[in-house]
XYZ file of C-alpha atoms in Angstrom:
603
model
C 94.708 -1.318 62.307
C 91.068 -0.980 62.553
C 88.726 -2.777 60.443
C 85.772 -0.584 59.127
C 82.522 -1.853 56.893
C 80.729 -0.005 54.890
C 77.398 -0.822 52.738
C 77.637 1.294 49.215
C 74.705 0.053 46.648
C 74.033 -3.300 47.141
C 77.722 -4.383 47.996
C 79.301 -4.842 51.690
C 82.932 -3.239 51.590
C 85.395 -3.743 54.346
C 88.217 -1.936 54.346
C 91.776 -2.104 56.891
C 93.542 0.632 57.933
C 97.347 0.862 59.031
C 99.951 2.834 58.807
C 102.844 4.004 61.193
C 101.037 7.407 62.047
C 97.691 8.441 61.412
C 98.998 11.000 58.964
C 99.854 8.548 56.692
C 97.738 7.117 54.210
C 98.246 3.413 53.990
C 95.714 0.785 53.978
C 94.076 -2.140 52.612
C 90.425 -2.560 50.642
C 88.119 -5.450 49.503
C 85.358 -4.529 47.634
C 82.021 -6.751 47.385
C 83.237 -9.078 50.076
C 80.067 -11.175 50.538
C 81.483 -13.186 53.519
C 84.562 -12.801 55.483
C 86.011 -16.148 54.590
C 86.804 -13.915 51.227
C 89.255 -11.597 53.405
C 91.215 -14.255 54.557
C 91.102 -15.699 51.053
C 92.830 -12.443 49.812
C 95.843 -13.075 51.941
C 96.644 -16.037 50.351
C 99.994 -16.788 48.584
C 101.039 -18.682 45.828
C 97.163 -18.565 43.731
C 98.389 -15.097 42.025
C 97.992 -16.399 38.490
C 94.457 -18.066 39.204
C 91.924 -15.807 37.224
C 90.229 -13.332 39.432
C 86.932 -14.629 40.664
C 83.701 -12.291 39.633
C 81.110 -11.046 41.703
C 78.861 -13.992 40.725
C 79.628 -17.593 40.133
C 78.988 -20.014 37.394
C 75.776 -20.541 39.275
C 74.587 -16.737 39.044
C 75.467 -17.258 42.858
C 77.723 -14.387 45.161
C 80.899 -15.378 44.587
C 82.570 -16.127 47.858
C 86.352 -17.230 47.011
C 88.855 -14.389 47.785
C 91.893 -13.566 45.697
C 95.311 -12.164 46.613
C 94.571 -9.290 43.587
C 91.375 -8.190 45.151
C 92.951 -6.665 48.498
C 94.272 -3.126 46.736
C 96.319 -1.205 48.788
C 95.343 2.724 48.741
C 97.837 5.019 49.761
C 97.673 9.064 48.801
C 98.693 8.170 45.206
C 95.567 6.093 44.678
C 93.567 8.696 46.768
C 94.680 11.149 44.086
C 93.595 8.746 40.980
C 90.505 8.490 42.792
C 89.772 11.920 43.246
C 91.243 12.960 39.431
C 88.556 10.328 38.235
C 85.384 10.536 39.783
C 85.455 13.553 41.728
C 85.265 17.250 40.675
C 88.051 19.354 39.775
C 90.680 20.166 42.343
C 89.296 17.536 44.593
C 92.085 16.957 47.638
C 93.147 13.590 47.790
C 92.114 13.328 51.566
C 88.525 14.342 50.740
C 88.324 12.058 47.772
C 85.719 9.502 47.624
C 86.637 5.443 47.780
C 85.185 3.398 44.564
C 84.560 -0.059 44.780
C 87.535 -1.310 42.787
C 87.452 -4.692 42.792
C 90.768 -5.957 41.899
C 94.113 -4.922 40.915
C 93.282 -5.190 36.671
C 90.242 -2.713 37.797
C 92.472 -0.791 39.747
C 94.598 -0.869 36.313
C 92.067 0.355 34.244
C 91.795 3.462 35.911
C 95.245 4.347 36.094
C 95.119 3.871 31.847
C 92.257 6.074 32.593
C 93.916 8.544 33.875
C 96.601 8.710 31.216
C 94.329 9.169 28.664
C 95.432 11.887 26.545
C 92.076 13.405 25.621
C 88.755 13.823 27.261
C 85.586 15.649 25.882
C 86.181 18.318 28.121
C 89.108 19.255 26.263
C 87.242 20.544 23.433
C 85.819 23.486 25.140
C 83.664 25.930 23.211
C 83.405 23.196 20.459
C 80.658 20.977 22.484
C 77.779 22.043 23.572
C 75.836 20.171 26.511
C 72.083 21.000 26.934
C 69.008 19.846 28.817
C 66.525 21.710 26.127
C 63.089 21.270 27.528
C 61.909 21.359 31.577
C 59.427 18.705 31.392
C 56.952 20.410 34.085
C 58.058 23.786 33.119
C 57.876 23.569 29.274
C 53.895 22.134 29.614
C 53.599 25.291 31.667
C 54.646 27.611 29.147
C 53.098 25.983 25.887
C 56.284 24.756 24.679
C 54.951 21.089 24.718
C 51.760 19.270 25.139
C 51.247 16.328 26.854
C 48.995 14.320 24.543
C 48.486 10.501 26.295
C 44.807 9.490 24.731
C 46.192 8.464 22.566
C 49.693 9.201 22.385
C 50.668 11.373 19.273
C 52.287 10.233 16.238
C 54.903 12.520 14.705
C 54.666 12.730 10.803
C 58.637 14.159 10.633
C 61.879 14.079 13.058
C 60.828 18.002 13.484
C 57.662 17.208 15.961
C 59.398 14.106 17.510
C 59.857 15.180 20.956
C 61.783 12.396 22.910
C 61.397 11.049 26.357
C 63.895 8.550 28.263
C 62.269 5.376 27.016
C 62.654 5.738 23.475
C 66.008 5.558 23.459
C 68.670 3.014 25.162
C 72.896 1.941 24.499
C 73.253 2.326 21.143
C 69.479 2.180 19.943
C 67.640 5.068 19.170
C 64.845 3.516 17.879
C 64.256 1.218 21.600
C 61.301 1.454 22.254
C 57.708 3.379 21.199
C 55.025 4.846 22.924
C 51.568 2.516 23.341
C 48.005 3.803 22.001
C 47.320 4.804 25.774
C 50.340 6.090 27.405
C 49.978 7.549 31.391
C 52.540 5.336 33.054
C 56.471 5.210 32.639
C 55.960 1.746 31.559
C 53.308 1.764 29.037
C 56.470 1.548 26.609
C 57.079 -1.631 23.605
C 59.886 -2.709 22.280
C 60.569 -1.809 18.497
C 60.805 -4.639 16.256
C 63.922 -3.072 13.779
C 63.453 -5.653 11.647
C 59.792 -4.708 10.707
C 59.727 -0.757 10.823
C 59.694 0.957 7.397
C 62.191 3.187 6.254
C 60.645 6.558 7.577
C 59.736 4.996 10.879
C 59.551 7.598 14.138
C 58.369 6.005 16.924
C 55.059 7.099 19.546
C 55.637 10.110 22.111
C 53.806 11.439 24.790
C 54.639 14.687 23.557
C 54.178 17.091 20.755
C 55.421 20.512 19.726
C 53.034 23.505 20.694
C 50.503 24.556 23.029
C 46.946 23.121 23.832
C 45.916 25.179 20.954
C 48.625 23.920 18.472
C 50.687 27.206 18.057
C 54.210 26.940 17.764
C 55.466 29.981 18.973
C 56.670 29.236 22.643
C 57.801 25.909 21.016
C 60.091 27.624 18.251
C 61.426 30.977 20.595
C 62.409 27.515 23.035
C 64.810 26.453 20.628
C 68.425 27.421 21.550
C 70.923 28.688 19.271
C 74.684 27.691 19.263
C 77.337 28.861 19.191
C 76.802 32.077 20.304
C 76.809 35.225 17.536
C 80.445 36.821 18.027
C 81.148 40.137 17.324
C 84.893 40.914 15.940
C 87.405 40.777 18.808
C 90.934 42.594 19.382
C 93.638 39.938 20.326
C 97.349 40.515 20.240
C 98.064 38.872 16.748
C 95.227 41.077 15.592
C 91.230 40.454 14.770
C 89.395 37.440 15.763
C 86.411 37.490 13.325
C 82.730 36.460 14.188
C 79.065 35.802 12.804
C 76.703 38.666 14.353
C 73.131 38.584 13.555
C 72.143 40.946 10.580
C 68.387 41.212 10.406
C 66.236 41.819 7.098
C 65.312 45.430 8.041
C 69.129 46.257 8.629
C 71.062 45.163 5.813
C 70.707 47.908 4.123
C 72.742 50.341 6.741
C 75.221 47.524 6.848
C 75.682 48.547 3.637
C 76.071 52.101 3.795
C 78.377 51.337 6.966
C 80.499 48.952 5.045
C 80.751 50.642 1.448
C 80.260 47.321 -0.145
C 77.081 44.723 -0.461
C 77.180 42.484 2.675
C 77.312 38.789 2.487
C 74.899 37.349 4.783
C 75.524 33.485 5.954
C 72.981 31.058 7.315
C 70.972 27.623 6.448
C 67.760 27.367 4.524
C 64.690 27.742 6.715
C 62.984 24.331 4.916
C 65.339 21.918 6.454
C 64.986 19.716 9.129
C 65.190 21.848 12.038
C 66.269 25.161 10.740
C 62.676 26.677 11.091
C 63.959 29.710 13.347
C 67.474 29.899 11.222
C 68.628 33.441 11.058
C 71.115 35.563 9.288
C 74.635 36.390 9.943
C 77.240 38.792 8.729
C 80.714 37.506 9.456
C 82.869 40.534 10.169
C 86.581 40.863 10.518
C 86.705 44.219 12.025
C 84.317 45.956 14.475
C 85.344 49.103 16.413
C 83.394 51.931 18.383
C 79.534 52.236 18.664
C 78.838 50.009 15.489
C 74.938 48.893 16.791
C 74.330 52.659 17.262
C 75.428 53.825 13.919
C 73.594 50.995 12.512
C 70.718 52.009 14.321
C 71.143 55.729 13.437
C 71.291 55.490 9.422
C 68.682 52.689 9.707
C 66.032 55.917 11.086
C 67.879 58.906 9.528
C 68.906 58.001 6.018
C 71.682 56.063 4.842
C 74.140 58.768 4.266
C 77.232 57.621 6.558
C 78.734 61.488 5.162
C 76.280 63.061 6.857
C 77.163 65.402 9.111
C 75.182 64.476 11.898
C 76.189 60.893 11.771
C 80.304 61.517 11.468
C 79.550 63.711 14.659
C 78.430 60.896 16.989
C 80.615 58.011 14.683
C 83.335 59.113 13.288
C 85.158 56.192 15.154
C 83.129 53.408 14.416
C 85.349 51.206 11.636
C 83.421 47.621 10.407
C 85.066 45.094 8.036
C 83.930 41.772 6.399
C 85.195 38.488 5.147
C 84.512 35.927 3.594
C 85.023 32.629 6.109
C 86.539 29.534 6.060
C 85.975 26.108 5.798
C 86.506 26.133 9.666
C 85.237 29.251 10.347
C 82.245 28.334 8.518
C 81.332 25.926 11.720
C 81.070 28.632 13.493
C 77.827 29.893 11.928
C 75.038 29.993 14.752
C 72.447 27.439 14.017
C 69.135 26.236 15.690
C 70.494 23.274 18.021
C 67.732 20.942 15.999
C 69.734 21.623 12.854
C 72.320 19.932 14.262
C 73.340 15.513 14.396
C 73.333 15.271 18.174
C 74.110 12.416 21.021
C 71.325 12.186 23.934
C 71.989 10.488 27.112
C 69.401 9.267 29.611
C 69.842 11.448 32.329
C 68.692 9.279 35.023
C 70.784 6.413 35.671
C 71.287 3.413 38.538
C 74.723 1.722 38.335
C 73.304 -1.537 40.002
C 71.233 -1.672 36.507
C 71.804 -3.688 33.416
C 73.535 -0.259 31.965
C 74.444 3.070 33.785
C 75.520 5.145 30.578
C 72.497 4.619 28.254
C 72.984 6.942 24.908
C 72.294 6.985 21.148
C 72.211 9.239 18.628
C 69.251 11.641 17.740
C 68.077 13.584 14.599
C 67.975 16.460 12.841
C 64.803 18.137 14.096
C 64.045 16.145 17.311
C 63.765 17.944 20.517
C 63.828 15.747 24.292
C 62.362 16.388 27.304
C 64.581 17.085 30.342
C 65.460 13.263 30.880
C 67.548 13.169 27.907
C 70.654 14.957 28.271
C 72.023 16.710 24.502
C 75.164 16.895 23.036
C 76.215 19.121 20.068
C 79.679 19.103 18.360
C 80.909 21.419 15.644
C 82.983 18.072 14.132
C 80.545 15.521 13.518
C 83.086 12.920 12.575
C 84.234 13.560 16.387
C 80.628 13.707 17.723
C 80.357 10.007 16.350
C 83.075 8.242 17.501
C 82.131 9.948 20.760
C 78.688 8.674 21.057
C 80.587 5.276 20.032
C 82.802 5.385 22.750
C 79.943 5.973 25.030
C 78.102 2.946 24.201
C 80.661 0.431 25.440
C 80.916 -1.160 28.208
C 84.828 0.465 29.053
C 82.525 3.892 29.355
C 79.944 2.411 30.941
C 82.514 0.970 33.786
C 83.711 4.706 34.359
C 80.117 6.219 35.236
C 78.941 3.181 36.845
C 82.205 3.652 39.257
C 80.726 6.845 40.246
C 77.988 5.636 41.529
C 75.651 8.774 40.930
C 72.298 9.203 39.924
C 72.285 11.172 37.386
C 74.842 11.674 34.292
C 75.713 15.621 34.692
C 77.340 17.647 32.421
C 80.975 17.138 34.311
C 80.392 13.431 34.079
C 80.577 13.663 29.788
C 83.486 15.891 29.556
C 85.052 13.620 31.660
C 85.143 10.981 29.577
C 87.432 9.946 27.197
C 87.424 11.254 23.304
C 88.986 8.878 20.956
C 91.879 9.730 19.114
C 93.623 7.047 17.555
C 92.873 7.357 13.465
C 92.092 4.036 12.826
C 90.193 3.368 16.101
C 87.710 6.530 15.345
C 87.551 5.509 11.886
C 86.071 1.769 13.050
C 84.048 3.532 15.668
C 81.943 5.488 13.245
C 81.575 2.938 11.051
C 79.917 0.505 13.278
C 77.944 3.133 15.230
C 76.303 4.872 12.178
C 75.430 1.243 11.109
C 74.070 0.449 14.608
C 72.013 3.926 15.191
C 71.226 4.999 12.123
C 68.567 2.474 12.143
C 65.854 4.947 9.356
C 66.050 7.636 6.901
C 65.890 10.074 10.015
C 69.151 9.403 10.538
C 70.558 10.369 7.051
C 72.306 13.259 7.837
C 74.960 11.592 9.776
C 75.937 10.473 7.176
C 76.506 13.877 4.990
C 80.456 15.237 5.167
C 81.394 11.978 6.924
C 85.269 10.936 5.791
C 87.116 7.640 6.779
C 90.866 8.253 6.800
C 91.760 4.486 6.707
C 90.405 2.023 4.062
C 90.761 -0.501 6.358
C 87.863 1.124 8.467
C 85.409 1.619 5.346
C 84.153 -1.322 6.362
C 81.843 -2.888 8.999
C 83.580 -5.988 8.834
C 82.718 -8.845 11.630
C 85.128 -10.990 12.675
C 82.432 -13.808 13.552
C 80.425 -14.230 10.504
C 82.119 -12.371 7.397
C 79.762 -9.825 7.135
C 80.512 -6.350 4.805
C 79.077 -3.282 5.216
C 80.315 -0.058 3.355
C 79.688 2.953 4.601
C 78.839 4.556 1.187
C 76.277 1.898 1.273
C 74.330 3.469 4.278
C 73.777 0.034 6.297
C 71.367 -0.581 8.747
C 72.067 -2.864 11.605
C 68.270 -4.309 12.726
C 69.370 -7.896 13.100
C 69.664 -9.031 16.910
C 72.636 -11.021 16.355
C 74.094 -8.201 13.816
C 73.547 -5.849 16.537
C 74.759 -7.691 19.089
C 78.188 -8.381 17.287
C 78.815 -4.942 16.001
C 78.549 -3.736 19.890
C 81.068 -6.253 20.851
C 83.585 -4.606 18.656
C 82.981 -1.052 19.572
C 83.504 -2.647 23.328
C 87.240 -3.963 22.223
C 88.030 -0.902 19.991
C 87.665 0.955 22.977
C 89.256 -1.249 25.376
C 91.921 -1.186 22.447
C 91.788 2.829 22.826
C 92.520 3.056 25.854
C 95.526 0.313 25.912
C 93.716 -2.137 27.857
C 94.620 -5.812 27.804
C 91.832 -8.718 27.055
C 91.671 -9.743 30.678
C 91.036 -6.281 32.050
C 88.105 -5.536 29.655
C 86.739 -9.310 30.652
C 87.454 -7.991 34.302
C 85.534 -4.758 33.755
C 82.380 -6.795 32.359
C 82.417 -9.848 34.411
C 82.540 -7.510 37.737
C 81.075 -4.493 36.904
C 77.888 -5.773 34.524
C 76.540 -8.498 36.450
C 72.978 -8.023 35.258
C 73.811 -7.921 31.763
C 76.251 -11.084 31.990
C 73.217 -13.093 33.614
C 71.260 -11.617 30.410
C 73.637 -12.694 27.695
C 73.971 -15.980 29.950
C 69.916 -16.514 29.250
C 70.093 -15.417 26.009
C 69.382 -17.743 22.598
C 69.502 -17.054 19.157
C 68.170 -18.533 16.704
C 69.126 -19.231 13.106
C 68.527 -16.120 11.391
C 70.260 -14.049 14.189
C 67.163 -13.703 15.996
C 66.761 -13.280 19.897
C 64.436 -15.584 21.228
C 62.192 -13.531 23.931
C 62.795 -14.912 27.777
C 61.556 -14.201 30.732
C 64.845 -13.598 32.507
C 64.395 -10.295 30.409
C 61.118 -10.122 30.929
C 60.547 -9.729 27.275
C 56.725 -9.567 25.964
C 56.186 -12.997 24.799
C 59.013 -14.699 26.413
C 56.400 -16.750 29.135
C 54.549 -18.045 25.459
C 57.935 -19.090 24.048
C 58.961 -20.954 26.541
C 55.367 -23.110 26.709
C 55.224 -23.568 22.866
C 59.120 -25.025 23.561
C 58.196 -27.514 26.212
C 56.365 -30.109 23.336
C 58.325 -28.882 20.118
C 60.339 -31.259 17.934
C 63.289 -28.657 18.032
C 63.731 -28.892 14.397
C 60.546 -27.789 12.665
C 60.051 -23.150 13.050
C 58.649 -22.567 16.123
C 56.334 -19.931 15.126
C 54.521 -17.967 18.304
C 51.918 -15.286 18.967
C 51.225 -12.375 22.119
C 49.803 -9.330 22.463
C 51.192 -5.734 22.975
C 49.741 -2.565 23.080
C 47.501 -3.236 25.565
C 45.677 -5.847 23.132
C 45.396 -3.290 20.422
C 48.388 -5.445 18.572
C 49.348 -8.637 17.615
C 52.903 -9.632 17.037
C 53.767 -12.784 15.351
C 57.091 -14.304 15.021
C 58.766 -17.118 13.936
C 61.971 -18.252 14.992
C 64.033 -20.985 13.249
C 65.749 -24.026 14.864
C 68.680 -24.550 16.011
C 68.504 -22.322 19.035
C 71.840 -21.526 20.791
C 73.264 -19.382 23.814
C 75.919 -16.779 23.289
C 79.702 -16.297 25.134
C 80.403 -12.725 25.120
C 83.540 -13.050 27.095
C 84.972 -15.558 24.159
C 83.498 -13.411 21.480
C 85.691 -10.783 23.282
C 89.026 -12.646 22.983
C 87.910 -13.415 19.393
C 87.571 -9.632 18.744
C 90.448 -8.563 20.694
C 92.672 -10.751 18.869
C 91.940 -9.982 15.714
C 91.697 -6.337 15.856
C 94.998 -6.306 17.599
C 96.474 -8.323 14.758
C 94.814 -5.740 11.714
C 95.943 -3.000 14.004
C 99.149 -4.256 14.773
C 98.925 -4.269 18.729
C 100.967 -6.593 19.905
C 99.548 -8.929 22.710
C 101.315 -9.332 26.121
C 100.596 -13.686 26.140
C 101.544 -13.073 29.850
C 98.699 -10.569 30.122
C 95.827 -12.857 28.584
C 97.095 -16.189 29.639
């Protein structure tokens, strides 16, 4: 067969075609082969149970060993994974497009993928995916005003209007705005451990024109779901919310016979300024607008001969709604909890899939993709899911540059009890990092009393939900994540070795940053310059002549000088190992879930 190359990202991938006819789909590919002693490597026999080498060495170096697992043969079936995956609907599996699966456990994880039995997507008309302000556009129109000298400080979650950089995996709270703000990178770092309660961070933009009128800013605001009028089905009436305004209730009223019940939130919550009204109707036939409109301007006699002239067909009939049908009720899309994605992304980065969640009352620019759910226990675990590294892997494998709509409902919703239940805990402890956050907490039920708890495996920490936790400790942080990372990998059936495969190949950035990494003491992460963290080139001076017992206590300027941060960190200082913290986690969440371990699998 031939032998093609082909440069994707920064990766060479060589692929070799054969097959008896060249109708047949049947050949060979190495991904991020970084010299061709690796393809001969590949074909060797009788190294099978070595472990798979990554795409870096011990040294941070290219790895250049082969493997017999990392030659993957591709024939129409994997064509057809491929193209169910990452490609859009109805895709054929000649036309679909060739990933850069790296082994055989990657080429595993998609297949459990695949067999997932629930995706976001499959909650149509429950989800709603929105882009809510143009950046350019929205300026234009006096929705927003850029305000960058200085850069404007909102006094509620209602005038917080987020950009990209406040936010990152898992972390709404990442980063704030400086005094002077005209550049994409005139961005710090938040200090969780030091913000007060009702902290909102720095933005470059505020609600309202030049002027400071809200109008454009409010009528910007979508609604969702949709007002529903009463519709005809086979097994009878589907009922709906329709809009009932103040001037019209009263021929409603002489419609229906009967006082109406109007539904809808109070105006003085967090953003529910532009809430509105709703009758919820379980019958609606003929001209019923018209009729309104005609006893609303000719007298509310519905006898009247006139009116039974041009109406006599019109028939209108309330309920009272469920529970369910209560979630139904159109709201202002700021009312709601929501989940915000970055919508750029670059899968050669640390992260590709970069979301947290945002509060009531916050609106985003264009560069922040938002999700509302009507089940906000499902919403969480959701977000949850999205901020591991198994999620992560999918989008990354798409190699796009920007997360679209299609690219969330494709991934996977969580649906094992106990799994969701441990994914909400540890992501409202994680993200709801301020009293902003409170409402996700509000309705919020855990099914399994094992999952009340935020309980670490590695240092014996408790957290009870009821308690409203906070994660703002590094080390806390850091932990928690590593468990939502196996509770999804656990999720999704996948064995220890391919969710160490998945982050040793696919993260390569962030395994050379948890490589650098130290902590100290008190859970703290010592700034470095591998991260390029403010202060990190003063650390490592005041290190070179300290005792490496006494608190190393250093100094550095942010904010363009206007601050000073001081910190202290506390001896002994020590480097992390997230793939053994991994097979700590895995192990023992397989044991409380009662998983049983394949030791041929993980060996």
């Amino acid at each position: 067969g031939s032998i093609i190359q082909a440069h994707n990202h920064d990766f060479t991938v060589i692929f070799g075609f054969s097959g008896p006819t060249k109708d047949v789909v049947d050949f060979r590919s190495i991904s991020n082969a970084f010299h061709p002693q690796v393809i001969a490597q590949c074909s060797f026999v009788g190294n099978e149970n070595n472990p798979v080498p990554a795409l870096k060495d011990a040294e941070g170096k290219w790895e250049l060993r082969g493997h017999p697992l990392r030659a993957i043969r591709v024939t129409e079936e994997e064509l057809s994974l491929f193209a169910k995956l990452l490609d859009e609907e109805g895709t054929p599996a000649a036309q679909a497009r060739l990933p850069q699966v790296h082994s055989h456990p990657v080429l595993k994880v998609l297949e459990k993928f695949a067999k997932a039995p629930m995706r976001l997507g499959n909650f149509k008309g429950k989800y709603f995916p929105s882009e809510m302000f143009h950046e350019a556009n929205a300026q234009r129109d006096g929705i927003i005003t850029r305000q960058q000298e200085p850069s404007f400080q909102p006094s509620c979650a209602d005038e917080w209007v987020i950009s990209g950089p406040h936010f990152y995996v898992g972390n709404p709270l990442s980063k704030t705005a400086r005094t002077l703000c005209k550049e994409k990178s005139d961005y710090e770092v938040i200090d969780l451990e030091s913000i007060p309660s009702d902290y909102l961070p720095r933005a470059v933009y505020r609600p309202g024109d030049e002027n400071g009128d809200l109008t454009a800013f409010y009528d910007a605001i979508p609604e969702w779901p949709k007002p529903q009028k009463p519709i005809r089905t086979d097994s009878g009436w589907q009922p709906g919310f329709w809009l009932v305004a103040d001037d019209e209730v009263a021929a409603y009223e002489a419609l229906l016979g009967e006082p109406l019940k109007r539904y809808g939130i109070e105006t003085s919550r967090p953003g529910a300024r532009t809430a509105r009204q709703f009758g919820f109707f379980s019958r609606w036939e003929g001209d019923v607008e018209g009729a309104v409109r005609w006893l609303k301007h000719n007298g509310l006699e519905r006898n009247a001969q006139a009116f039974t002239r041009s109406f006599s067909d019109v028939r209108l009939e309330q309920a009272a709604p469920s529970d369910e049908q209560q979630k139904y009720l159109p709201k202002p899309l700021t009312a709601y909890s929501r989940f915000m994605v970055r919508d750029m992304c670059q899968p050669s980065n640390e992260r590709t899939l970069m979301g947290a969640l945002m509060p009531v009352g916050a609106t985003a620019i264009n560069t922040a993709r938002v999700l509302t759910m009507l089940d906000k226990h499902a919403l969480i675990a959701f977000s949850g899911f999205c901020t591991s590294v198994v999620a992560d892997f999918y989008i990354k494998l798409k190699g796009r540059g920007h997360i679209h709509n299609s690219d969330l409902a494709s991934l996977i919703m969580p649906v094992k009890p106990e799994i969701c239940d441990a994914l909400v805990a540890r992501t409202l402890a994680l993200q709801c990092l301020s009293k902003q956050f409170d409402d996700f907490y509000e309705g919020i039920e855990l099914t399994s009393s094992r999952s009340h708890m935020l309980h670490s495996v590695f240092d014996g920490t408790n957290f009870t939900i009821e308690l409203r936790p906070r994660l703002r400790n590094d080390m806390q942080r850091r932990l928690a994540q590593i468990e939502i990372d196996v509770l999804c990998a656990l999720e999704l059936d996948l064995t220890e070795e391919e969710l160490i495969q998945i982050y040793s190949v696919q993260f390569p950035v962030m395994k050379a940053y948890e490589e650098a990494d130290e902590y100290d003491s008190r859970g703290q992460r010592l700034p470095n310059t591998s991260r390029k963290d403010a202060g990190g080139k003063g650390l490592r001076d005041a290190r070179a002549n300290h005792d490496g017992i006494s608190p190393l206590t250093v100094s550095w300027e942010i904010d363009n000088g206007n601050q000073t941060v001081t910190r202290t960190f506390y001896p002994p200082f020590r480097h992390v190992d997230r793939i053994e913290d991994y097979r700590t986690a895995y192990r023992v969440f397989a044991e409380r879930l009662g998983i049983e371990i394949n030791e041929e699998e993980v060996a």
